[in-house]
């Protein structure tokens, strides 16, 4: 479990983004620190309304960098003038709000809510299907708190999903530390059966599958791809964190998969689905990562071209085996992280650019900033609809939109 410190500046919309980040971190098993000096990671949610505010943001970022182990800068100034933090010599990851939780979690899997009970949050129903994982990653501190996988029966999870749909959930998020190994401890991997059964529930809703490590997915990749192809309710989206393109580094991380298995998962989904989103994570600057290993990660990213990528600069978590390894220098980690983040922008930007001019059906999942709403298309790509009240759209609505433009990690849509 990591301790975080978050500071928010500016308008209520920015405060709303901070609340979402905090919720994701708490759901991920992390806890607030007493202050920046006690935190494993500090998050500065910045504002850029006037020049004086900008100067204050830069000064505060410099102070936080000196006070805390790791700094993430997000918010309006990070998005509009991220370069200024770098030019001011601030050693921080500069990220979009949506990217902050994964980066703050340092490559560890999210932990479902402590009691693993479903939660209804607006029209989003969160359904933890199991606790624990089958791995023992050398950098992970979460594992020590959660232990081996414990999977309740399919019927029990289907009943919980049904209750969420009856309570008004339009998007069911199936979560777990590693959903791909659901049922493993009972000798049967049955994630695909569970997904099939949840999609059979009566009602109008979508289902998003949460994090599943490549090893577990690889063992049932054909079955899973078939379930995705046959169920329109399932978002065509998988989040399979590869973490490195080097088998040597994966071995030192004690990940259970090899690069080839990850690529085979991608190929299987490419064959089964016309349009789908691959989300993956890379840890940059693991203690044993050489320049050649880093290049292999860059090459893998270029090869599989994920539409969503979380890049995390490695940081030590006390009590883990990786914390005892001799680490790389800050400059090396910074340079590799910068190179991968730039490549990520190209790869993800290209995916969103290809959407412009197309029409697609989306589900409105939550309020956005100002008078906008956040929507998801069939492949779980984020689409922002502005002037929502003028169009009469609100969370829970399904609507058809034309994609009119994009930022790097989301598209803009106009109702048609
Ligand atoms: S799969 Fe690895 S990173 Fe995820 S919880 Fe298990 S040990 Fe931690």
mmCIF file of C-alpha atoms and ligand atoms in Angstrom:
data_model
loop_
_atom_site.group_PDB
_atom_site.id
_atom_site.type_symbol
_atom_site.label_atom_id
_atom_site.label_comp_id
_atom_site.label_asym_id
_atom_site.label_seq_id
_atom_site.Cartn_x
_atom_site.Cartn_y
_atom_site.Cartn_z
ATOM 1 C CA UNK A 1 0.000 0.000 0.000
ATOM 2 C CA UNK A 2 1.361 3.386 -0.966
ATOM 3 C CA UNK A 3 0.682 6.671 0.799
ATOM 4 C CA UNK A 4 -0.261 9.633 -1.363
ATOM 5 C CA UNK A 5 -0.536 13.376 -0.883
ATOM 6 C CA UNK A 6 -2.741 15.376 -3.247
ATOM 7 C CA UNK A 7 -3.000 19.156 -3.599
ATOM 8 C CA UNK A 8 -5.616 20.786 -5.777
ATOM 9 C CA UNK A 9 -5.756 24.344 -7.110
ATOM 10 C CA UNK A 10 -8.355 26.198 -9.159
ATOM 11 C CA UNK A 11 -11.994 25.599 -9.952
ATOM 12 C CA UNK A 12 -14.595 23.065 -8.839
ATOM 13 C CA UNK A 13 -14.005 21.007 -12.005
ATOM 14 C CA UNK A 14 -10.380 20.522 -10.962
ATOM 15 C CA UNK A 15 -11.532 19.516 -7.495
ATOM 16 C CA UNK A 16 -13.865 16.981 -9.097
ATOM 17 C CA UNK A 17 -10.911 15.473 -10.975
ATOM 18 C CA UNK A 18 -8.966 15.225 -7.705
ATOM 19 C CA UNK A 19 -11.886 13.443 -6.058
ATOM 20 C CA UNK A 20 -11.878 10.892 -8.895
ATOM 21 C CA UNK A 21 -8.123 10.369 -8.573
ATOM 22 C CA UNK A 22 -8.465 9.875 -4.821
ATOM 23 C CA UNK A 23 -11.324 7.445 -5.274
ATOM 24 C CA UNK A 24 -9.261 5.370 -7.712
ATOM 25 C CA UNK A 25 -6.279 5.364 -5.353
ATOM 26 C CA UNK A 26 -8.381 4.349 -2.364
ATOM 27 C CA UNK A 27 -10.087 1.627 -4.428
ATOM 28 C CA UNK A 28 -6.565 0.563 -5.374
ATOM 29 C CA UNK A 29 -5.772 0.004 -1.691
ATOM 30 C CA UNK A 30 -3.722 3.183 -1.148
ATOM 31 C CA UNK A 31 -4.098 5.674 1.696
ATOM 32 C CA UNK A 32 -3.602 9.406 2.230
ATOM 33 C CA UNK A 33 -0.379 10.496 3.950
ATOM 34 C CA UNK A 34 -0.181 13.052 6.736
ATOM 35 C CA UNK A 35 1.717 15.401 4.417
ATOM 36 C CA UNK A 36 4.046 15.433 1.401
ATOM 37 C CA UNK A 37 7.081 14.439 3.450
ATOM 38 C CA UNK A 38 5.314 11.215 4.553
ATOM 39 C CA UNK A 39 4.033 10.351 1.070
ATOM 40 C CA UNK A 40 5.386 7.802 -1.422
ATOM 41 C CA UNK A 41 3.903 9.958 -4.155
ATOM 42 C CA UNK A 42 2.651 13.563 -4.217
ATOM 43 C CA UNK A 43 0.139 14.768 -6.806
ATOM 44 C CA UNK A 44 -0.136 18.436 -7.763
ATOM 45 C CA UNK A 45 -3.413 19.127 -9.579
ATOM 46 C CA UNK A 46 -2.540 22.472 -11.141
ATOM 47 C CA UNK A 47 -4.401 25.520 -12.390
ATOM 48 C CA UNK A 48 -3.315 28.081 -14.933
ATOM 49 C CA UNK A 49 -5.901 30.816 -14.742
ATOM 50 C CA UNK A 50 -3.527 33.834 -14.575
ATOM 51 C CA UNK A 51 0.217 34.389 -14.811
ATOM 52 C CA UNK A 52 0.583 34.786 -11.057
ATOM 53 C CA UNK A 53 -1.072 31.361 -10.603
ATOM 54 C CA UNK A 54 1.429 29.843 -13.025
ATOM 55 C CA UNK A 55 4.345 31.180 -11.003
ATOM 56 C CA UNK A 56 2.759 29.793 -7.827
ATOM 57 C CA UNK A 57 2.286 26.383 -9.466
ATOM 58 C CA UNK A 58 5.928 26.209 -10.544
ATOM 59 C CA UNK A 59 7.120 27.232 -7.087
ATOM 60 C CA UNK A 60 4.826 24.706 -5.379
ATOM 61 C CA UNK A 61 5.978 21.943 -7.745
ATOM 62 C CA UNK A 62 9.608 22.703 -6.856
ATOM 63 C CA UNK A 63 8.789 22.584 -3.138
ATOM 64 C CA UNK A 64 6.879 19.322 -3.437
ATOM 65 C CA UNK A 65 9.660 17.730 -5.470
ATOM 66 C CA UNK A 66 12.081 18.479 -2.636
ATOM 67 C CA UNK A 67 9.700 17.241 0.061
ATOM 68 C CA UNK A 68 8.434 13.970 -1.359
ATOM 69 C CA UNK A 69 9.673 10.710 -2.916
ATOM 70 C CA UNK A 70 7.886 11.009 -6.295
ATOM 71 C CA UNK A 71 5.963 13.885 -7.843
ATOM 72 C CA UNK A 72 3.161 13.767 -10.410
ATOM 73 C CA UNK A 73 1.881 17.024 -11.891
ATOM 74 C CA UNK A 74 -1.542 17.045 -13.514
ATOM 75 C CA UNK A 75 -4.366 19.533 -14.112
ATOM 76 C CA UNK A 76 -4.865 22.416 -16.516
ATOM 77 C CA UNK A 77 -1.349 23.837 -16.375
ATOM 78 C CA UNK A 78 0.169 20.365 -16.836
ATOM 79 C CA UNK A 79 -1.959 19.839 -19.949
ATOM 80 C CA UNK A 80 -1.548 23.296 -21.457
ATOM 81 C CA UNK A 81 2.001 24.170 -20.392
ATOM 82 C CA UNK A 82 3.578 20.927 -19.228
ATOM 83 C CA UNK A 83 6.912 21.989 -20.733
ATOM 84 C CA UNK A 84 7.200 24.846 -18.239
ATOM 85 C CA UNK A 85 7.595 22.374 -15.369
ATOM 86 C CA UNK A 86 10.411 20.656 -17.237
ATOM 87 C CA UNK A 87 12.039 23.979 -18.139
ATOM 88 C CA UNK A 88 11.901 24.987 -14.466
ATOM 89 C CA UNK A 89 13.887 21.816 -13.685
ATOM 90 C CA UNK A 90 11.019 20.067 -11.898
ATOM 91 C CA UNK A 91 11.603 16.296 -11.928
ATOM 92 C CA UNK A 92 8.002 15.114 -12.193
ATOM 93 C CA UNK A 93 5.745 12.966 -14.336
ATOM 94 C CA UNK A 94 3.427 15.385 -16.150
ATOM 95 C CA UNK A 95 0.163 13.577 -16.859
ATOM 96 C CA UNK A 96 -3.487 13.857 -17.828
ATOM 97 C CA UNK A 97 -5.867 13.384 -14.871
ATOM 98 C CA UNK A 98 -6.954 9.943 -16.146
ATOM 99 C CA UNK A 99 -3.365 8.707 -16.169
ATOM 100 C CA UNK A 100 -2.544 9.646 -12.578
ATOM 101 C CA UNK A 101 -3.962 6.656 -10.626
ATOM 102 C CA UNK A 102 -2.034 4.056 -12.642
ATOM 103 C CA UNK A 103 1.208 6.051 -12.428
ATOM 104 C CA UNK A 104 0.777 6.550 -8.680
ATOM 105 C CA UNK A 105 0.219 2.822 -8.193
ATOM 106 C CA UNK A 106 3.746 2.150 -9.454
ATOM 107 C CA UNK A 107 2.842 -0.837 -11.605
ATOM 108 C CA UNK A 108 0.998 -2.705 -8.873
ATOM 109 C CA UNK A 109 -2.434 -4.119 -9.531
ATOM 110 C CA UNK A 110 -5.412 -2.306 -8.055
ATOM 111 C CA UNK A 111 -6.913 -3.891 -4.954
ATOM 112 C CA UNK A 112 -10.693 -4.152 -4.958
ATOM 113 C CA UNK A 113 -12.550 -2.420 -2.159
ATOM 114 C CA UNK A 114 -11.551 -4.033 1.158
ATOM 115 C CA UNK A 115 -14.784 -5.951 1.650
ATOM 116 C CA UNK A 116 -14.945 -6.777 -2.096
ATOM 117 C CA UNK A 117 -18.585 -5.679 -2.215
ATOM 118 C CA UNK A 118 -20.123 -3.987 -5.282
ATOM 119 C CA UNK A 119 -20.464 -0.211 -5.335
ATOM 120 C CA UNK A 120 -22.834 1.884 -7.416
ATOM 121 C CA UNK A 121 -21.253 5.237 -8.296
ATOM 122 C CA UNK A 122 -23.627 7.238 -10.478
ATOM 123 C CA UNK A 123 -24.383 4.890 -13.370
ATOM 124 C CA UNK A 124 -21.139 2.955 -12.873
ATOM 125 C CA UNK A 125 -21.410 -0.315 -10.971
ATOM 126 C CA UNK A 126 -18.106 -1.627 -9.627
ATOM 127 C CA UNK A 127 -18.078 -5.400 -9.202
ATOM 128 C CA UNK A 128 -14.977 -6.917 -7.553
ATOM 129 C CA UNK A 129 -15.110 -10.577 -8.638
ATOM 130 C CA UNK A 130 -12.193 -11.889 -6.582
ATOM 131 C CA UNK A 131 -9.407 -10.881 -4.256
ATOM 132 C CA UNK A 132 -5.695 -11.558 -4.535
ATOM 133 C CA UNK A 133 -3.533 -12.804 -7.394
ATOM 134 C CA UNK A 134 -1.410 -15.789 -8.424
ATOM 135 C CA UNK A 135 1.840 -13.831 -8.738
ATOM 136 C CA UNK A 136 4.627 -12.584 -6.526
ATOM 137 C CA UNK A 137 6.061 -9.601 -8.403
ATOM 138 C CA UNK A 138 9.317 -8.410 -6.879
ATOM 139 C CA UNK A 139 8.265 -4.732 -6.848
ATOM 140 C CA UNK A 140 4.771 -5.219 -5.408
ATOM 141 C CA UNK A 141 3.769 -4.272 -1.904
ATOM 142 C CA UNK A 142 0.035 -4.841 -2.474
ATOM 143 C CA UNK A 143 0.535 -8.593 -2.599
ATOM 144 C CA UNK A 144 1.626 -8.667 1.013
ATOM 145 C CA UNK A 145 -1.786 -7.346 2.049
ATOM 146 C CA UNK A 146 -4.001 -9.431 -0.191
ATOM 147 C CA UNK A 147 -2.506 -12.905 -0.639
ATOM 148 C CA UNK A 148 -3.473 -15.622 -3.090
ATOM 149 C CA UNK A 149 -6.521 -15.481 -5.328
ATOM 150 C CA UNK A 150 -9.863 -16.176 -3.691
ATOM 151 C CA UNK A 151 -12.688 -16.463 -6.253
ATOM 152 C CA UNK A 152 -16.316 -16.596 -5.159
ATOM 153 C CA UNK A 153 -18.533 -18.800 -7.403
ATOM 154 C CA UNK A 154 -19.825 -17.496 -10.742
ATOM 155 C CA UNK A 155 -23.428 -17.535 -9.515
ATOM 156 C CA UNK A 156 -22.588 -15.267 -6.593
ATOM 157 C CA UNK A 157 -20.928 -12.691 -8.869
ATOM 158 C CA UNK A 158 -23.756 -12.856 -11.402
ATOM 159 C CA UNK A 159 -26.278 -12.112 -8.630
ATOM 160 C CA UNK A 160 -24.222 -9.096 -7.553
ATOM 161 C CA UNK A 161 -24.081 -7.874 -11.147
ATOM 162 C CA UNK A 162 -27.845 -8.331 -11.490
ATOM 163 C CA UNK A 163 -28.411 -6.291 -8.319
ATOM 164 C CA UNK A 164 -26.234 -3.498 -9.746
ATOM 165 C CA UNK A 165 -28.211 -3.451 -13.011
ATOM 166 C CA UNK A 166 -31.499 -3.342 -11.083
ATOM 167 C CA UNK A 167 -30.125 -0.467 -8.993
ATOM 168 C CA UNK A 168 -29.459 1.561 -12.170
ATOM 169 C CA UNK A 169 -25.935 0.635 -13.266
ATOM 170 C CA UNK A 170 -25.346 1.201 -16.987
ATOM 171 C CA UNK A 171 -21.666 0.298 -16.947
ATOM 172 C CA UNK A 172 -20.575 -2.724 -14.922
ATOM 173 C CA UNK A 173 -16.866 -2.618 -14.198
ATOM 174 C CA UNK A 174 -15.556 -6.069 -13.440
ATOM 175 C CA UNK A 175 -12.546 -5.564 -11.213
ATOM 176 C CA UNK A 176 -9.983 -7.592 -9.338
ATOM 177 C CA UNK A 177 -6.252 -7.566 -8.823
ATOM 178 C CA UNK A 178 -5.953 -9.996 -11.691
ATOM 179 C CA UNK A 179 -9.300 -10.883 -13.273
ATOM 180 C CA UNK A 180 -7.620 -13.270 -15.745
ATOM 181 C CA UNK A 181 -6.969 -15.854 -13.015
ATOM 182 C CA UNK A 182 -10.533 -15.878 -11.696
ATOM 183 C CA UNK A 183 -11.221 -19.472 -10.571
ATOM 184 C CA UNK A 184 -7.571 -20.555 -10.838
ATOM 185 C CA UNK A 185 -7.308 -21.774 -7.208
ATOM 186 C CA UNK A 186 -10.192 -24.173 -7.903
ATOM 187 C CA UNK A 187 -8.383 -25.590 -10.919
ATOM 188 C CA UNK A 188 -10.588 -23.936 -13.531
ATOM 189 C CA UNK A 189 -10.161 -20.563 -15.185
ATOM 190 C CA UNK A 190 -13.669 -19.394 -15.880
ATOM 191 C CA UNK A 191 -13.512 -15.654 -16.513
ATOM 192 C CA UNK A 192 -15.031 -16.116 -19.983
ATOM 193 C CA UNK A 193 -17.984 -18.015 -18.492
ATOM 194 C CA UNK A 194 -18.574 -15.295 -15.923
ATOM 195 C CA UNK A 195 -18.508 -12.577 -18.604
ATOM 196 C CA UNK A 196 -20.969 -14.543 -20.726
ATOM 197 C CA UNK A 197 -23.361 -14.913 -17.802
ATOM 198 C CA UNK A 198 -23.150 -11.232 -16.798
ATOM 199 C CA UNK A 199 -23.877 -10.195 -20.394
ATOM 200 C CA UNK A 200 -27.033 -12.374 -20.265
ATOM 201 C CA UNK A 201 -28.611 -10.280 -17.522
ATOM 202 C CA UNK A 202 -31.718 -8.487 -18.709
ATOM 203 C CA UNK A 203 -31.334 -4.719 -19.138
ATOM 204 C CA UNK A 204 -29.488 -2.107 -21.184
ATOM 205 C CA UNK A 205 -25.919 -1.831 -19.959
ATOM 206 C CA UNK A 206 -22.259 -2.314 -20.872
ATOM 207 C CA UNK A 207 -19.565 -4.411 -19.222
ATOM 208 C CA UNK A 208 -15.925 -3.435 -18.866
ATOM 209 C CA UNK A 209 -13.356 -6.050 -17.945
ATOM 210 C CA UNK A 210 -10.715 -4.743 -15.539
ATOM 211 C CA UNK A 211 -7.028 -5.516 -15.204
ATOM 212 C CA UNK A 212 -5.941 -9.008 -16.218
ATOM 213 C CA UNK A 213 -2.282 -9.990 -16.293
ATOM 214 C CA UNK A 214 -1.000 -11.442 -19.586
ATOM 215 C CA UNK A 215 -0.257 -14.893 -18.127
ATOM 216 C CA UNK A 216 -3.842 -15.539 -17.051
ATOM 217 C CA UNK A 217 -5.324 -14.105 -20.252
ATOM 218 C CA UNK A 218 -2.930 -16.128 -22.401
ATOM 219 C CA UNK A 219 -4.260 -19.424 -21.016
ATOM 220 C CA UNK A 220 -7.856 -18.590 -22.018
ATOM 221 C CA UNK A 221 -7.217 -16.186 -24.897
ATOM 222 C CA UNK A 222 -9.266 -18.083 -27.485
ATOM 223 C CA UNK A 223 -12.258 -18.494 -25.144
ATOM 224 C CA UNK A 224 -12.074 -14.858 -24.076
ATOM 225 C CA UNK A 225 -11.786 -13.497 -27.613
ATOM 226 C CA UNK A 226 -14.843 -15.565 -28.580
ATOM 227 C CA UNK A 227 -16.895 -14.165 -25.686
ATOM 228 C CA UNK A 228 -15.897 -10.636 -26.704
ATOM 229 C CA UNK A 229 -16.812 -11.265 -30.334
ATOM 230 C CA UNK A 230 -20.213 -12.719 -29.393
ATOM 231 C CA UNK A 231 -21.349 -10.188 -26.778
ATOM 232 C CA UNK A 232 -22.097 -6.627 -27.864
ATOM 233 C CA UNK A 233 -22.505 -5.620 -24.248
ATOM 234 C CA UNK A 234 -18.840 -6.245 -23.546
ATOM 235 C CA UNK A 235 -16.651 -3.286 -24.342
ATOM 236 C CA UNK A 236 -13.974 -4.499 -26.744
ATOM 237 C CA UNK A 237 -11.246 -3.598 -24.294
ATOM 238 C CA UNK A 238 -8.614 -5.455 -22.310
ATOM 239 C CA UNK A 239 -6.096 -4.094 -19.867
ATOM 240 C CA UNK A 240 -3.132 -6.467 -19.810
ATOM 241 C CA UNK A 241 -0.037 -4.837 -18.226
ATOM 242 C CA UNK A 242 3.090 -6.166 -19.932
ATOM 243 C CA UNK A 243 5.448 -3.926 -17.867
ATOM 244 C CA UNK A 244 8.529 -4.592 -20.046
ATOM 245 C CA UNK A 245 9.502 -5.690 -23.554
ATOM 246 C CA UNK A 246 12.504 -7.597 -22.180
ATOM 247 C CA UNK A 247 12.199 -11.166 -20.916
ATOM 248 C CA UNK A 248 15.228 -10.589 -18.680
ATOM 249 C CA UNK A 249 13.540 -7.693 -16.918
ATOM 250 C CA UNK A 250 10.251 -9.586 -16.708
ATOM 251 C CA UNK A 251 12.188 -12.378 -14.997
ATOM 252 C CA UNK A 252 13.703 -9.950 -12.481
ATOM 253 C CA UNK A 253 10.265 -8.463 -11.887
ATOM 254 C CA UNK A 254 9.043 -12.049 -11.288
ATOM 255 C CA UNK A 255 6.217 -11.484 -13.725
ATOM 256 C CA UNK A 256 4.710 -14.821 -14.796
ATOM 257 C CA UNK A 257 4.604 -14.100 -18.532
ATOM 258 C CA UNK A 258 7.095 -13.708 -21.357
ATOM 259 C CA UNK A 259 6.840 -11.079 -24.074
ATOM 260 C CA UNK A 260 5.783 -13.699 -26.664
ATOM 261 C CA UNK A 261 2.711 -14.674 -24.605
ATOM 262 C CA UNK A 262 1.604 -11.050 -24.428
ATOM 263 C CA UNK A 263 2.011 -10.679 -28.186
ATOM 264 C CA UNK A 264 -0.005 -13.879 -28.763
ATOM 265 C CA UNK A 265 -2.860 -12.434 -26.706
ATOM 266 C CA UNK A 266 -2.806 -9.311 -28.877
ATOM 267 C CA UNK A 267 -2.745 -11.375 -32.074
ATOM 268 C CA UNK A 268 -5.697 -13.494 -30.903
ATOM 269 C CA UNK A 269 -7.818 -10.402 -30.216
ATOM 270 C CA UNK A 270 -6.713 -8.811 -33.506
ATOM 271 C CA UNK A 271 -7.990 -11.901 -35.324
ATOM 272 C CA UNK A 272 -11.302 -12.020 -33.436
ATOM 273 C CA UNK A 273 -12.328 -8.343 -33.327
ATOM 274 C CA UNK A 274 -12.518 -5.598 -35.945
ATOM 275 C CA UNK A 275 -11.997 -2.769 -33.489
ATOM 276 C CA UNK A 276 -10.768 -3.136 -29.945
ATOM 277 C CA UNK A 277 -8.649 -1.305 -27.424
ATOM 278 C CA UNK A 278 -5.500 -2.703 -25.921
ATOM 279 C CA UNK A 279 -4.511 -1.018 -22.694
ATOM 280 C CA UNK A 280 -1.150 -1.869 -21.200
ATOM 281 C CA UNK A 281 1.381 -0.609 -18.682
ATOM 282 C CA UNK A 282 5.147 -0.242 -18.766
ATOM 283 C CA UNK A 283 7.438 0.244 -15.788
ATOM 284 C CA UNK A 284 10.404 2.325 -16.919
ATOM 285 C CA UNK A 285 13.739 2.284 -15.091
ATOM 286 C CA UNK A 286 13.443 -1.011 -13.191
ATOM 287 C CA UNK A 287 16.792 -1.493 -11.342
ATOM 288 C CA UNK A 288 18.115 -4.162 -13.751
ATOM 289 C CA UNK A 289 16.824 -2.526 -16.958
ATOM 290 C CA UNK A 290 19.675 -1.881 -19.421
ATOM 291 C CA UNK A 291 19.584 0.463 -22.423
ATOM 292 C CA UNK A 292 18.983 -2.593 -24.617
ATOM 293 C CA UNK A 293 16.064 -3.717 -22.414
ATOM 294 C CA UNK A 294 14.559 -0.251 -22.653
ATOM 295 C CA UNK A 295 14.868 -0.371 -26.438
ATOM 296 C CA UNK A 296 13.018 -3.700 -26.430
ATOM 297 C CA UNK A 297 10.147 -2.069 -24.517
ATOM 298 C CA UNK A 298 10.069 0.787 -27.040
ATOM 299 C CA UNK A 299 10.067 -1.716 -29.907
ATOM 300 C CA UNK A 300 7.207 -3.685 -28.343
ATOM 301 C CA UNK A 301 5.181 -0.516 -27.925
ATOM 302 C CA UNK A 302 5.738 0.319 -31.610
ATOM 303 C CA UNK A 303 4.782 -3.220 -32.611
ATOM 304 C CA UNK A 304 1.517 -3.712 -30.691
ATOM 305 C CA UNK A 305 0.444 -0.025 -30.701
ATOM 306 C CA UNK A 306 -1.839 0.028 -27.630
ATOM 307 C CA UNK A 307 -4.553 2.699 -27.586
ATOM 308 C CA UNK A 308 -4.078 3.237 -23.856
ATOM 309 C CA UNK A 309 -0.669 3.137 -22.196
ATOM 310 C CA UNK A 310 0.343 3.801 -18.605
ATOM 311 C CA UNK A 311 4.025 4.626 -18.245
ATOM 312 C CA UNK A 312 5.307 4.410 -14.672
ATOM 313 C CA UNK A 313 8.750 5.487 -13.625
ATOM 314 C CA UNK A 314 9.992 2.812 -11.222
ATOM 315 C CA UNK A 315 10.168 3.809 -7.581
ATOM 316 C CA UNK A 316 11.035 1.604 -4.634
ATOM 317 C CA UNK A 317 8.379 0.416 -2.248
ATOM 318 C CA UNK A 318 9.776 -0.456 1.192
ATOM 319 C CA UNK A 319 9.714 -4.146 2.082
ATOM 320 C CA UNK A 320 9.782 -5.404 -1.521
ATOM 321 C CA UNK A 321 12.655 -7.391 -3.036
ATOM 322 C CA UNK A 322 13.110 -4.776 -5.770
ATOM 323 C CA UNK A 323 13.748 -2.145 -3.092
ATOM 324 C CA UNK A 324 16.953 -4.003 -2.164
ATOM 325 C CA UNK A 325 18.287 -3.929 -5.747
ATOM 326 C CA UNK A 326 20.803 -1.277 -6.700
ATOM 327 C CA UNK A 327 18.719 1.312 -8.510
ATOM 328 C CA UNK A 328 19.347 3.294 -11.681
ATOM 329 C CA UNK A 329 20.182 6.986 -11.468
ATOM 330 C CA UNK A 330 17.365 9.511 -11.582
ATOM 331 C CA UNK A 331 18.587 10.959 -14.885
ATOM 332 C CA UNK A 332 18.477 7.601 -16.646
ATOM 333 C CA UNK A 333 14.958 6.908 -15.392
ATOM 334 C CA UNK A 334 13.869 10.404 -16.353
ATOM 335 C CA UNK A 335 15.267 10.132 -19.895
ATOM 336 C CA UNK A 336 13.737 6.706 -20.516
ATOM 337 C CA UNK A 337 10.413 7.812 -19.106
ATOM 338 C CA UNK A 338 10.452 10.921 -21.333
ATOM 339 C CA UNK A 339 11.292 8.876 -24.436
ATOM 340 C CA UNK A 340 8.537 6.379 -23.777
ATOM 341 C CA UNK A 341 5.981 9.061 -22.918
ATOM 342 C CA UNK A 342 6.728 10.837 -26.223
ATOM 343 C CA UNK A 343 6.306 7.605 -28.164
ATOM 344 C CA UNK A 344 3.096 6.904 -26.267
ATOM 345 C CA UNK A 345 1.704 10.306 -27.313
ATOM 346 C CA UNK A 346 2.374 9.446 -30.981
ATOM 347 C CA UNK A 347 0.850 5.965 -30.758
ATOM 348 C CA UNK A 348 -2.247 6.981 -28.789
ATOM 349 C CA UNK A 349 -2.735 10.191 -30.783
ATOM 350 C CA UNK A 350 -2.737 8.161 -33.996
ATOM 351 C CA UNK A 351 -5.502 5.896 -32.628
ATOM 352 C CA UNK A 352 -7.713 8.850 -31.739
ATOM 353 C CA UNK A 353 -6.932 10.627 -35.015
ATOM 354 C CA UNK A 354 -8.268 7.577 -36.887
ATOM 355 C CA UNK A 355 -11.650 8.071 -35.184
ATOM 356 C CA UNK A 356 -12.201 11.597 -36.565
ATOM 357 C CA UNK A 357 -15.075 11.733 -39.058
ATOM 358 C CA UNK A 358 -16.583 8.399 -37.964
ATOM 359 C CA UNK A 359 -19.972 7.924 -36.317
ATOM 360 C CA UNK A 360 -20.347 5.663 -33.309
ATOM 361 C CA UNK A 361 -22.695 4.734 -30.505
ATOM 362 C CA UNK A 362 -21.568 5.793 -27.052
ATOM 363 C CA UNK A 363 -22.742 5.456 -23.469
ATOM 364 C CA UNK A 364 -22.618 8.574 -21.293
ATOM 365 C CA UNK A 365 -20.903 7.387 -18.125
ATOM 366 C CA UNK A 366 -20.301 10.517 -16.056
ATOM 367 C CA UNK A 367 -20.245 14.305 -15.893
ATOM 368 C CA UNK A 368 -17.157 16.000 -17.338
ATOM 369 C CA UNK A 369 -15.746 19.448 -16.712
ATOM 370 C CA UNK A 370 -18.046 22.434 -17.301
ATOM 371 C CA UNK A 371 -21.116 21.470 -19.291
ATOM 372 C CA UNK A 372 -19.590 18.326 -20.789
ATOM 373 C CA UNK A 373 -20.115 14.604 -20.314
ATOM 374 C CA UNK A 374 -17.696 11.686 -20.612
ATOM 375 C CA UNK A 375 -18.807 8.832 -22.850
ATOM 376 C CA UNK A 376 -17.380 5.480 -23.951
ATOM 377 C CA UNK A 377 -17.670 3.901 -27.375
ATOM 378 C CA UNK A 378 -17.768 0.137 -28.101
ATOM 379 C CA UNK A 379 -13.995 -0.097 -27.747
ATOM 380 C CA UNK A 380 -14.052 1.894 -24.479
ATOM 381 C CA UNK A 381 -12.423 4.920 -26.050
ATOM 382 C CA UNK A 382 -13.260 8.118 -24.228
ATOM 383 C CA UNK A 383 -15.470 10.585 -26.117
ATOM 384 C CA UNK A 384 -16.288 14.016 -24.678
ATOM 385 C CA UNK A 385 -19.603 15.647 -25.626
ATOM 386 C CA UNK A 386 -19.656 19.368 -24.900
ATOM 387 C CA UNK A 387 -22.734 21.537 -24.246
ATOM 388 C CA UNK A 388 -24.448 18.474 -22.774
ATOM 389 C CA UNK A 389 -27.453 20.342 -21.364
ATOM 390 C CA UNK A 390 -28.130 21.921 -24.780
ATOM 391 C CA UNK A 391 -28.160 18.414 -26.303
ATOM 392 C CA UNK A 392 -30.206 17.043 -23.392
ATOM 393 C CA UNK A 393 -27.743 14.259 -22.600
ATOM 394 C CA UNK A 394 -26.840 12.945 -19.161
ATOM 395 C CA UNK A 395 -25.119 9.928 -17.580
ATOM 396 C CA UNK A 396 -26.890 6.692 -18.460
ATOM 397 C CA UNK A 397 -27.959 7.808 -21.974
ATOM 398 C CA UNK A 398 -26.902 5.921 -25.090
ATOM 399 C CA UNK A 399 -26.475 8.155 -28.138
ATOM 400 C CA UNK A 400 -24.940 8.298 -31.600
ATOM 401 C CA UNK A 401 -22.165 10.827 -32.133
ATOM 402 C CA UNK A 402 -19.915 12.016 -34.907
ATOM 403 C CA UNK A 403 -16.277 12.327 -33.875
ATOM 404 C CA UNK A 404 -15.215 15.893 -34.644
ATOM 405 C CA UNK A 405 -11.689 16.027 -33.208
ATOM 406 C CA UNK A 406 -9.442 14.736 -30.477
ATOM 407 C CA UNK A 407 -6.890 15.461 -27.802
ATOM 408 C CA UNK A 408 -4.242 12.850 -27.161
ATOM 409 C CA UNK A 409 -6.248 10.648 -24.782
ATOM 410 C CA UNK A 410 -9.853 11.388 -25.739
ATOM 411 C CA UNK A 411 -12.032 12.328 -28.707
ATOM 412 C CA UNK A 412 -14.724 14.985 -29.087
ATOM 413 C CA UNK A 413 -18.169 13.885 -30.284
ATOM 414 C CA UNK A 414 -21.251 15.739 -31.518
ATOM 415 C CA UNK A 415 -24.661 14.083 -31.160
ATOM 416 C CA UNK A 416 -26.192 13.178 -34.541
HETATM 417 S S1 LIG B 1 0.094 -9.557 -10.036
HETATM 418 FE FE1 LIG B 1 2.040 -8.777 -9.255
HETATM 419 S S2 LIG B 1 1.744 -6.535 -9.145
HETATM 420 FE FE2 LIG B 1 -0.286 -7.478 -9.262
HETATM 421 S S3 LIG B 1 -0.930 -7.706 -7.118
HETATM 422 FE FE3 LIG B 1 -0.007 -9.668 -7.785
HETATM 423 S S4 LIG B 1 2.108 -9.511 -7.119
HETATM 424 FE FE4 LIG B 1 1.270 -7.417 -7.116
#
